[in-house]
XYZ file of C-alpha atoms in Angstrom:
126
model
C 121.426 -34.797 -120.230
C 119.194 -32.954 -116.743
C 121.269 -29.755 -116.030
C 121.500 -26.536 -116.183
C 122.920 -25.987 -119.223
C 120.681 -27.803 -121.255
C 117.830 -26.913 -119.874
C 118.180 -23.364 -120.604
C 119.228 -23.997 -124.583
C 115.689 -26.266 -124.377
C 114.316 -23.240 -123.488
C 116.135 -21.441 -126.007
C 115.287 -24.193 -128.860
C 111.499 -23.567 -127.984
C 111.874 -20.481 -128.413
C 113.625 -20.086 -131.672
C 111.431 -23.344 -133.182
C 108.164 -22.057 -131.787
C 107.341 -25.526 -129.957
C 109.530 -28.375 -127.864
C 109.422 -30.728 -130.716
C 112.096 -30.194 -133.202
C 112.833 -33.499 -135.408
C 116.182 -32.144 -136.588
C 117.713 -32.678 -132.993
C 115.906 -35.693 -132.537
C 117.391 -37.101 -135.692
C 121.098 -36.086 -134.432
C 120.247 -37.609 -130.956
C 119.140 -40.924 -132.236
C 122.477 -40.985 -133.888
C 124.526 -39.471 -131.950
C 123.082 -38.493 -128.202
C 126.614 -36.851 -126.988
C 126.517 -34.429 -129.978
C 122.732 -33.628 -129.586
C 123.881 -32.609 -125.735
C 126.729 -30.749 -127.300
C 124.088 -28.210 -129.710
C 121.833 -27.261 -127.162
C 123.726 -26.929 -124.217
C 126.566 -24.902 -126.225
C 125.050 -23.469 -129.743
C 121.790 -22.362 -128.227
C 122.171 -22.123 -124.237
C 126.130 -20.459 -124.023
C 125.739 -18.538 -127.592
C 121.873 -17.225 -127.203
C 121.929 -16.572 -123.587
C 124.787 -14.051 -123.129
C 124.677 -11.059 -122.734
C 125.175 -7.390 -125.031
C 122.336 -8.560 -127.802
C 118.732 -9.674 -127.498
C 117.337 -12.640 -129.280
C 116.271 -10.817 -132.565
C 120.288 -9.292 -132.688
C 121.587 -12.705 -132.953
C 118.929 -13.971 -135.526
C 120.448 -11.095 -137.336
C 123.402 -12.045 -137.248
C 123.305 -16.057 -137.443
C 121.286 -15.008 -140.940
C 123.487 -12.787 -141.907
C 126.620 -16.013 -141.199
C 124.394 -18.829 -142.776
C 123.923 -16.424 -146.185
C 127.991 -15.440 -145.831
C 128.163 -19.615 -146.038
C 126.064 -19.879 -148.795
C 123.865 -22.546 -145.948
C 120.504 -22.926 -147.264
C 119.801 -26.041 -145.626
C 120.288 -23.741 -142.005
C 118.436 -20.640 -143.425
C 114.729 -22.405 -143.187
C 114.894 -23.093 -139.578
C 116.819 -19.510 -138.740
C 113.939 -17.679 -141.027
C 111.523 -19.719 -139.229
C 113.020 -18.602 -135.678
C 113.275 -14.913 -136.813
C 109.974 -14.994 -137.424
C 109.201 -16.596 -134.413
C 111.608 -13.938 -132.144
C 109.917 -11.120 -133.743
C 111.938 -9.879 -136.623
C 109.273 -8.383 -139.106
C 108.884 -10.141 -143.030
C 111.227 -6.508 -144.167
C 113.899 -6.906 -141.758
C 114.567 -10.320 -143.311
C 114.215 -9.204 -146.984
C 116.694 -6.765 -146.204
C 119.345 -8.189 -144.268
C 119.503 -10.782 -147.895
C 119.191 -7.589 -149.833
C 121.985 -6.547 -147.904
C 124.168 -9.345 -147.808
C 124.359 -9.639 -152.094
C 126.775 -6.746 -151.780
C 129.342 -8.340 -149.771
C 128.690 -11.890 -150.319
C 127.788 -11.930 -154.004
C 124.277 -12.353 -155.734
C 123.926 -16.344 -155.805
C 124.113 -16.930 -152.768
C 121.420 -13.719 -152.090
C 119.440 -14.893 -154.263
C 119.514 -18.864 -152.818
C 118.902 -17.176 -149.685
C 115.792 -15.902 -150.913
C 114.421 -18.781 -152.492
C 114.196 -20.111 -148.675
C 112.517 -16.846 -147.346
C 109.713 -17.034 -150.247
C 109.331 -20.608 -149.658
C 109.075 -20.143 -146.405
C 106.881 -17.104 -146.284
C 104.672 -18.591 -148.563
C 103.999 -21.797 -145.631
C 103.403 -19.094 -143.581
C 101.328 -17.036 -145.493
C 103.699 -14.275 -144.496
C 103.385 -10.859 -146.750
C 105.884 -7.903 -147.013
C-alpha cells in the first residue's frame, strides 16, 4: 500500500523502532497484509502524528495503557520505543511505580520484569 498515511506511519514506526526492520509487522503482513497496512496507517500515522502530544508523551501514555491492560507482550516494543524517542530510564521505572498504585502490584511487577530484561539487553542503568 503506497499512500501518504502509510508512508507517514512507516516514518513513525522507524522512529519508534530505531530501524526499518520490524519482524512482527512482517509476520502479520505475511498472514494478513490488510491488517499490517491498517496498523501502519491507523496505529502509527493517524494516532502518533496528531497534534497536542509529542512522541515522548505518546509513549508515556501508551506504556501506561499497556501496563494497565497487563499487555506485557506489547510492552517490549514500546519500552524500546520509549528509550529510542528519548524517555529516560528513570521516567520509565517511575511510570511503572506510579501505575502500581492504580493497577496493582501484579501488573506493575510483570511490567517491571519486561523493563528489567530490556534494560539489561541494552546495557541501560537507572
